[in-house]
Structures are given as structure tokens and as C-alpha cells.
Amino acid sequence: MRLMWKSVDKMRCFRKRSMLPFLGFLITFLLFFNLYMDDGYVLEAEKRQLGETLMHPANSERYVHTFRDLSNFSGTINVTYRYLAGIPLPRKKYLTIGLSSVKRKKGNYLLETIKSIFDQSSYEELKEIVVVVHLADFDLVWCENLVQEITRKFAHHIIAGRLLVIHTPEEYYPSLDGLKRNYNDPEDRVRFRSKQNVDYAFLLNFCTNLSHFYMMLEDDVRCSRNFLTALKKVITSREGSYWVMLEFSKLGYIGKLYHSRDLPRLAHFLLMFYQEMPCDWLLIHFRGLLAQKDVIRFKPSLFQHMGYYSSYKGAENKLKDDDFEEDSIDIPDNPPASLYTNINVFENYDATKAYSSIVDEYFWGKPPCTGDFFVIIFNKSVKISRIKIVTGTDDRQNDVLHHGALEVGQKSVETKQGRQCTSYITLGEFKGGNIEVNNVDHKIGFDIECVRIVVTASQKEWLIIRTISLWTTQPVGQLKK
């Protein structure tokens, strides 16, 4: 009997051991399938391409060394970085700004970019940021010479913990030879963009726990004044809404903002598909796979491309962002709020889009009647200094509010239709479809809970509310992080 049980145990052990490889494969497959295939926004062709990529065998032992922990998408990648200047501080900052730089055949704009970041920030803003520069060239002499220049010019920022310079040893990189030549790109261009994807992945991986938010810049960028203040305003206005990536420039990998908690997944994603396509294309897929279907880009742009020569072969690259503004301090605050209207909405041009500074978003409704309204109800009462509302667009100049009034309210109560203010006073009338009121806090003796647009006469034309911009008297330092 004892011999029989030993035989049974051996069979069980054998079955367990034989099942382990299968279970490992099944779990890995399900992880990949769940992350990349489950989202409804991925086209069938994209799914096939992703599936083909997963089936390609690794072409290097170093590839296996680097990607052995890819099944854990929430964890960082096991890389030992070289610290060339500075060390991370224990306290998390508000924002990390990441730059990756390699040796260029013509021009070098990295020092100007770093200078612009610091010069365009106030002392209070500098307390909330850390800049991480990844010198990603394999030429160590170039790295050492450049870090000496950085140290000379920005020593006080390095000492203060605001600037770190790192390098990833070449041994951690996957093979950059024999890469797939998608899109019929030349071999050297495929190598350049594939390495760039890995450069960014290692940078993202390093920055995971340094701050609450992460901003990606390129190494040839000029910043608008007080860009952090503008970022904070946008982030605060997006409280309660889901987003993966916010864009503050329409060019390349410039001005792309993430939650730091998403950096490990993005780093893994760039590494997995490093040879498939350029990084800015991969970002579109990553955003869609995490269920952000549309681009969320804000105007004015906060960052401008300033280089004349690309880091690829020194080719000319004079692209400029025509939405960039040097002084971004006038961006509205638009405190978190709920928006309601009884005007018939056209398609998906709903009320919330008038309250957003996202490019090309606005409210569009069918012809309003006397007494119709559009109301903003704040999550908590606020002191407002300025209100500006613009209706109509350049190509639909008749779809303006011809007759309307602007009101502010207080004493909100819960009703069957939601929270509403019971007391309103009029601030002014619309003229030419627009209204702007300054010094509101001096004219009103109470904290405002609601802002309401009231239609005072029916019109035949449809109504576009292009932008609703509100500025508060709340100091920036008190904005929620």
C-alpha cells in the first residue's frame, strides 16, 4: 500500500511539473491579451500586428536579461543606472520633467533647454519640480564632457536636488542589429528610432517614484513662463475625469503629461515594441489601450521646439508649434464643477466641452428659446475675479448668443434635478455674442456657487459656446495636488 501511495505521489509531482510551463505560458498570454486586446478602440489590424510581435522570438540574450520581468507591468524594470550628477531626494515632488539626449552631428540644445526650464519657473515653482536628464549616448567620453558642462552651469540646482543626470549602461539594451524594417525605413533610421524608444523607456522607469506627475520633453525645447502654474490649473480642472495623457504641445514627444503611476506600464510598453514604430506613434496605441480614445490637447501650447537640426543625422528640423505662447500665466482656473443645460445638444457637443481648454472642443446646441439656461455649479464655493465667455467660431460666426445675460448665484440646495442655486444676481449682458467681467470679487459680496447663462430672447440660429473661462483669487500654492 505504501509503495502504491509513493507511486501516486510521483505521478502527481510529475503532473504538477509538466503543467508548470503550460500554466506559465497561459498566465503570460492572458496578461498580454488583457492589456492589449481587450480594449474596444484597438483596430483588428493593430491586434494582428501586436499578436505577431508577441510571437517573434527574442533575438538577443541581452533582450532576455532586460525583459525577464515584463509580466509584472506595475513593477519597475531591473536596471542599475549610473548617477552622473545629483541624487534623488526622499520627498516626492509635484512634477518630474524628463529629457533624453544623445550626441548630435550638428548643434546641441540641451543646456538651453535646461536653462529655459529653470529660468521660466518661479522660486515657489522650483520647489515642486525635479528635472531628470538621461544622457543616452554610448559614447562615455561625450557623456562625461557634457555632464561637466551641466555641473558648471547648474551646480546650485544639482545641490538643491532639482536636477539629476543619469546614464543607462549599454549592457541593458536589447539588440539594435537586424531589426524589423517596418514602413520601409532605412536600416540606420530603424536603429535610431528603436534605440530612442529604449532610451525613453529607461528614463520613464527611473522617474517612476520621484513625483505625482511626469512631463516628457525633448532636448531642444523652450518653455513658456510659469508653465507649472498653467499645468496645475489644468490638472485641477480635470479632477474627477479619467485621463492617461494630457498634451501641452502638438509636436513630437514634447509636453506630454502622465500620472507617475502609469510610468512602469508605459516603460514596459515601449520596451516590448521598441522596434515596431517611432515613440510618438506608440504613445497613441498606449493611450488607446488604456481607454483614452481621443487626444486631450490644451491651448496655448506651453513648450516650443527650438532646434534647427535633428538628432538623427543632423537633418534640418525647423518645426514650430504655432499654438505656443511665451506667457501662459493668463490660462483660466476653471474650478471643478458640474455643468447642466436645457438647450437641445447636437450630437456629442455636450455642456462640459465649453468649460474645457482642450483644442477644438465646444458646446453646440439647437436654437435656444427665451428662458433657456446653461449653468455651472461648482463642487465648492469659490471667489472669482474674472469671467470671460465667447460664443460662435470663426467658421460659424452666426451661431452666437444674440441675446443673453450672465448671472452668478449662491445658496445652493439639492433638488430632484440635482444641486441648484436659489439666489442669482446679474453681472451683465452679452454683446456681439461675448461677455467679459473683471473684478467680480469686488462687485459680489459672497462666494460664488453657480454661474449661469440665461437666454433672454429666442433665436433661429444654433448656439455654440466656444469657451467659458473663469479666474479665481485662490493662490496657486493652495491648488490641490
PDB file of N, CA and C in Angstrom, residues 341 343-346 349-351 353-355 360-368 374 389-402 430 432-435 453 455 459-468:
ATOM      1  N   THR A 341     -27.548  72.061 -18.892  1.00  0.00           N
ATOM      2  CA  THR A 341     -28.272  72.959 -19.787  1.00  0.00           C
ATOM      3  C   THR A 341     -29.570  72.294 -20.217  1.00  0.00           C
ATOM      4  N   ILE A 343     -30.842  73.358 -23.137  1.00  0.00           N
ATOM      5  CA  ILE A 343     -30.776  73.565 -24.581  1.00  0.00           C
ATOM      6  C   ILE A 343     -30.507  72.212 -25.244  1.00  0.00           C
ATOM      7  N   ASN A 344     -31.216  71.923 -26.334  1.00  0.00           N
ATOM      8  CA  ASN A 344     -31.029  70.644 -27.025  1.00  0.00           C
ATOM      9  C   ASN A 344     -29.614  70.544 -27.583  1.00  0.00           C
ATOM     10  N   VAL A 345     -28.893  69.510 -27.154  1.00  0.00           N
ATOM     11  CA  VAL A 345     -27.489  69.346 -27.529  1.00  0.00           C
ATOM     12  C   VAL A 345     -27.392  68.643 -28.881  1.00  0.00           C
ATOM     13  N   PHE A 346     -26.477  69.132 -29.739  1.00  0.00           N
ATOM     14  CA  PHE A 346     -26.239  68.494 -31.029  1.00  0.00           C
ATOM     15  C   PHE A 346     -25.135  67.448 -30.882  1.00  0.00           C
ATOM     16  N   TYR A 349     -21.564  67.287 -28.680  1.00  0.00           N
ATOM     17  CA  TYR A 349     -21.026  68.604 -28.283  1.00  0.00           C
ATOM     18  C   TYR A 349     -21.672  69.045 -26.968  1.00  0.00           C
ATOM     19  N   ASP A 350     -21.434  68.267 -25.907  1.00  0.00           N
ATOM     20  CA  ASP A 350     -22.163  68.472 -24.658  1.00  0.00           C
ATOM     21  C   ASP A 350     -21.626  69.669 -23.873  1.00  0.00           C
ATOM     22  N   ALA A 351     -22.306  69.965 -22.763  1.00  0.00           N
ATOM     23  CA  ALA A 351     -22.035  71.177 -21.991  1.00  0.00           C
ATOM     24  C   ALA A 351     -20.613  71.244 -21.461  1.00  0.00           C
ATOM     25  N   LYS A 353     -17.887  70.549 -22.704  1.00  0.00           N
ATOM     26  CA  LYS A 353     -16.857  70.933 -23.666  1.00  0.00           C
ATOM     27  C   LYS A 353     -16.682  72.443 -23.782  1.00  0.00           C
ATOM     28  N   ALA A 354     -17.652  73.202 -23.302  1.00  0.00           N
ATOM     29  CA  ALA A 354     -17.481  74.657 -23.276  1.00  0.00           C
ATOM     30  C   ALA A 354     -16.577  75.085 -22.131  1.00  0.00           C
ATOM     31  N   TYR A 355     -16.440  74.229 -21.137  1.00  0.00           N
ATOM     32  CA  TYR A 355     -15.685  74.553 -19.923  1.00  0.00           C
ATOM     33  C   TYR A 355     -14.248  74.071 -20.007  1.00  0.00           C
ATOM     34  N   ASP A 360     -10.301  72.582 -30.032  1.00  0.00           N
ATOM     35  CA  ASP A 360     -11.424  72.195 -30.902  1.00  0.00           C
ATOM     36  C   ASP A 360     -12.612  71.579 -30.155  1.00  0.00           C
ATOM     37  N   GLU A 361     -12.751  71.842 -28.866  1.00  0.00           N
ATOM     38  CA  GLU A 361     -13.937  71.382 -28.131  1.00  0.00           C
ATOM     39  C   GLU A 361     -14.806  72.581 -27.776  1.00  0.00           C
ATOM     40  N   TYR A 362     -16.119  72.402 -27.942  1.00  0.00           N
ATOM     41  CA  TYR A 362     -17.063  73.463 -27.584  1.00  0.00           C
ATOM     42  C   TYR A 362     -18.459  72.872 -27.466  1.00  0.00           C
ATOM     43  N   PHE A 363     -19.346  73.614 -26.808  1.00  0.00           N
ATOM     44  CA  PHE A 363     -20.759  73.221 -26.725  1.00  0.00           C
ATOM     45  C   PHE A 363     -21.479  73.699 -27.981  1.00  0.00           C
ATOM     46  N   TRP A 364     -22.371  72.825 -28.497  1.00  0.00           N
ATOM     47  CA  TRP A 364     -23.148  73.181 -29.680  1.00  0.00           C
ATOM     48  C   TRP A 364     -24.575  72.700 -29.481  1.00  0.00           C
ATOM     49  N   GLY A 365     -25.506  73.637 -29.487  1.00  0.00           N
ATOM     50  CA  GLY A 365     -26.898  73.291 -29.259  1.00  0.00           C
ATOM     51  C   GLY A 365     -27.817  73.850 -30.335  1.00  0.00           C
ATOM     52  N   LYS A 366     -29.010  73.284 -30.381  1.00  0.00           N
ATOM     53  CA  LYS A 366     -30.016  73.736 -31.345  1.00  0.00           C
ATOM     54  C   LYS A 366     -30.607  75.074 -30.894  1.00  0.00           C
ATOM     55  N   PRO A 367     -31.346  75.784 -31.784  1.00  0.00           N
ATOM     56  CA  PRO A 367     -31.776  77.156 -31.468  1.00  0.00           C
ATOM     57  C   PRO A 367     -32.434  77.267 -30.085  1.00  0.00           C
ATOM     58  N   PRO A 368     -31.876  78.120 -29.201  1.00  0.00           N
ATOM     59  CA  PRO A 368     -32.421  78.265 -27.851  1.00  0.00           C
ATOM     60  C   PRO A 368     -33.631  79.195 -27.823  1.00  0.00           C
ATOM     61  N   PHE A 374     -27.830  77.745 -19.234  1.00  0.00           N
ATOM     62  CA  PHE A 374     -26.603  76.943 -19.227  1.00  0.00           C
ATOM     63  C   PHE A 374     -25.931  77.280 -17.895  1.00  0.00           C
ATOM     64  N   ILE A 389     -16.638  84.763 -21.510  1.00  0.00           N
ATOM     65  CA  ILE A 389     -17.382  83.753 -22.268  1.00  0.00           C
ATOM     66  C   ILE A 389     -17.433  84.178 -23.730  1.00  0.00           C
ATOM     67  N   VAL A 390     -17.058  83.239 -24.608  1.00  0.00           N
ATOM     68  CA  VAL A 390     -17.039  83.504 -26.048  1.00  0.00           C
ATOM     69  C   VAL A 390     -17.969  82.510 -26.725  1.00  0.00           C
ATOM     70  N   THR A 391     -18.859  83.006 -27.598  1.00  0.00           N
ATOM     71  CA  THR A 391     -19.747  82.120 -28.357  1.00  0.00           C
ATOM     72  C   THR A 391     -19.446  82.247 -29.851  1.00  0.00           C
ATOM     73  N   GLY A 392     -19.845  81.210 -30.606  1.00  0.00           N
ATOM     74  CA  GLY A 392     -19.558  81.177 -32.034  1.00  0.00           C
ATOM     75  C   GLY A 392     -18.129  80.755 -32.315  1.00  0.00           C
ATOM     76  N   THR A 393     -17.854  80.416 -33.578  1.00  0.00           N
ATOM     77  CA  THR A 393     -16.499  80.081 -34.017  1.00  0.00           C
ATOM     78  C   THR A 393     -16.204  80.855 -35.299  1.00  0.00           C
ATOM     79  N   ASP A 394     -14.949  80.795 -35.734  1.00  0.00           N
ATOM     80  CA  ASP A 394     -14.558  81.535 -36.931  1.00  0.00           C
ATOM     81  C   ASP A 394     -15.336  81.091 -38.154  1.00  0.00           C
ATOM     82  N   ASP A 395     -15.632  79.779 -38.245  1.00  0.00           N
ATOM     83  CA  ASP A 395     -16.351  79.289 -39.417  1.00  0.00           C
ATOM     84  C   ASP A 395     -17.864  79.211 -39.205  1.00  0.00           C
ATOM     85  N   ARG A 396     -18.340  79.519 -38.006  1.00  0.00           N
ATOM     86  CA  ARG A 396     -19.785  79.559 -37.732  1.00  0.00           C
ATOM     87  C   ARG A 396     -20.092  80.808 -36.907  1.00  0.00           C
ATOM     88  N   GLN A 397     -19.909  81.949 -37.543  1.00  0.00           N
ATOM     89  CA  GLN A 397     -19.994  83.216 -36.836  1.00  0.00           C
ATOM     90  C   GLN A 397     -21.423  83.630 -36.484  1.00  0.00           C
ATOM     91  N   ASN A 398     -22.412  82.965 -37.069  1.00  0.00           N
ATOM     92  CA  ASN A 398     -23.808  83.283 -36.741  1.00  0.00           C
ATOM     93  C   ASN A 398     -24.326  82.478 -35.556  1.00  0.00           C
ATOM     94  N   ASP A 399     -23.594  81.416 -35.191  1.00  0.00           N
ATOM     95  CA  ASP A 399     -24.053  80.563 -34.086  1.00  0.00           C
ATOM     96  C   ASP A 399     -23.597  81.130 -32.743  1.00  0.00           C
ATOM     97  N   VAL A 400     -23.945  82.398 -32.507  1.00  0.00           N
ATOM     98  CA  VAL A 400     -23.581  83.088 -31.272  1.00  0.00           C
ATOM     99  C   VAL A 400     -24.835  83.310 -30.438  1.00  0.00           C
ATOM    100  N   LEU A 401     -24.641  83.687 -29.188  1.00  0.00           N
ATOM    101  CA  LEU A 401     -25.773  84.043 -28.336  1.00  0.00           C
ATOM    102  C   LEU A 401     -26.115  85.509 -28.617  1.00  0.00           C
ATOM    103  N   HIS A 402     -27.233  85.727 -29.304  1.00  0.00           N
ATOM    104  CA  HIS A 402     -27.611  87.087 -29.713  1.00  0.00           C
ATOM    105  C   HIS A 402     -28.154  87.898 -28.546  1.00  0.00           C
ATOM    106  N   PHE A 430     -24.728  89.967 -22.756  1.00  0.00           N
ATOM    107  CA  PHE A 430     -23.844  89.603 -23.863  1.00  0.00           C
ATOM    108  C   PHE A 430     -23.921  90.670 -24.961  1.00  0.00           C
ATOM    109  N   GLY A 432     -22.459  91.190 -28.949  1.00  0.00           N
ATOM    110  CA  GLY A 432     -21.760  90.561 -30.060  1.00  0.00           C
ATOM    111  C   GLY A 432     -21.446  89.101 -29.794  1.00  0.00           C
ATOM    112  N   GLY A 433     -22.228  88.476 -28.915  1.00  0.00           N
ATOM    113  CA  GLY A 433     -22.044  87.058 -28.614  1.00  0.00           C
ATOM    114  C   GLY A 433     -21.044  86.778 -27.511  1.00  0.00           C
ATOM    115  N   ASN A 434     -20.427  87.805 -26.945  1.00  0.00           N
ATOM    116  CA  ASN A 434     -19.402  87.609 -25.926  1.00  0.00           C
ATOM    117  C   ASN A 434     -19.673  88.464 -24.689  1.00  0.00           C
ATOM    118  N   ILE A 435     -19.014  88.096 -23.585  1.00  0.00           N
ATOM    119  CA  ILE A 435     -19.068  88.909 -22.377  1.00  0.00           C
ATOM    120  C   ILE A 435     -17.790  88.681 -21.573  1.00  0.00           C
ATOM    121  N   ILE A 453     -25.707  81.201 -17.591  1.00  0.00           N
ATOM    122  CA  ILE A 453     -26.011  81.956 -18.809  1.00  0.00           C
ATOM    123  C   ILE A 453     -27.500  81.779 -19.077  1.00  0.00           C
ATOM    124  N   VAL A 455     -30.736  82.756 -21.658  1.00  0.00           N
ATOM    125  CA  VAL A 455     -31.169  83.268 -22.957  1.00  0.00           C
ATOM    126  C   VAL A 455     -32.341  84.228 -22.726  1.00  0.00           C
ATOM    127  N   GLN A 459     -33.933  82.671 -30.618  1.00  0.00           N
ATOM    128  CA  GLN A 459     -33.220  82.928 -31.867  1.00  0.00           C
ATOM    129  C   GLN A 459     -33.354  81.734 -32.799  1.00  0.00           C
ATOM    130  N   LYS A 460     -33.224  81.994 -34.105  1.00  0.00           N
ATOM    131  CA  LYS A 460     -33.338  80.935 -35.111  1.00  0.00           C
ATOM    132  C   LYS A 460     -32.027  80.183 -35.300  1.00  0.00           C
ATOM    133  N   GLU A 461     -30.934  80.859 -34.989  1.00  0.00           N
ATOM    134  CA  GLU A 461     -29.620  80.242 -35.199  1.00  0.00           C
ATOM    135  C   GLU A 461     -29.284  79.280 -34.065  1.00  0.00           C
ATOM    136  N   TRP A 462     -28.474  78.290 -34.372  1.00  0.00           N
ATOM    137  CA  TRP A 462     -27.955  77.389 -33.352  1.00  0.00           C
ATOM    138  C   TRP A 462     -26.978  78.156 -32.462  1.00  0.00           C
ATOM    139  N   LEU A 463     -26.591  77.531 -31.369  1.00  0.00           N
ATOM    140  CA  LEU A 463     -25.720  78.222 -30.403  1.00  0.00           C
ATOM    141  C   LEU A 463     -24.448  77.403 -30.138  1.00  0.00           C
ATOM    142  N   ILE A 464     -23.319  78.033 -30.353  1.00  0.00           N
ATOM    143  CA  ILE A 464     -22.030  77.471 -29.950  1.00  0.00           C
ATOM    144  C   ILE A 464     -21.496  78.303 -28.787  1.00  0.00           C
ATOM    145  N   ILE A 465     -21.219  77.637 -27.662  1.00  0.00           N
ATOM    146  CA  ILE A 465     -20.477  78.288 -26.580  1.00  0.00           C
ATOM    147  C   ILE A 465     -19.051  77.769 -26.689  1.00  0.00           C
ATOM    148  N   ARG A 466     -18.184  78.641 -27.175  1.00  0.00           N
ATOM    149  CA  ARG A 466     -16.831  78.216 -27.535  1.00  0.00           C
ATOM    150  C   ARG A 466     -15.950  78.018 -26.305  1.00  0.00           C
ATOM    151  N   THR A 467     -15.922  78.997 -25.429  1.00  0.00           N
ATOM    152  CA  THR A 467     -15.117  78.883 -24.207  1.00  0.00           C
ATOM    153  C   THR A 467     -15.790  79.605 -23.051  1.00  0.00           C
ATOM    154  N   ILE A 468     -15.710  78.987 -21.886  1.00  0.00           N
ATOM    155  CA  ILE A 468     -16.080  79.634 -20.627  1.00  0.00           C
ATOM    156  C   ILE A 468     -14.809  79.649 -19.785  1.00  0.00           C
TER     157      ILE A 468
END
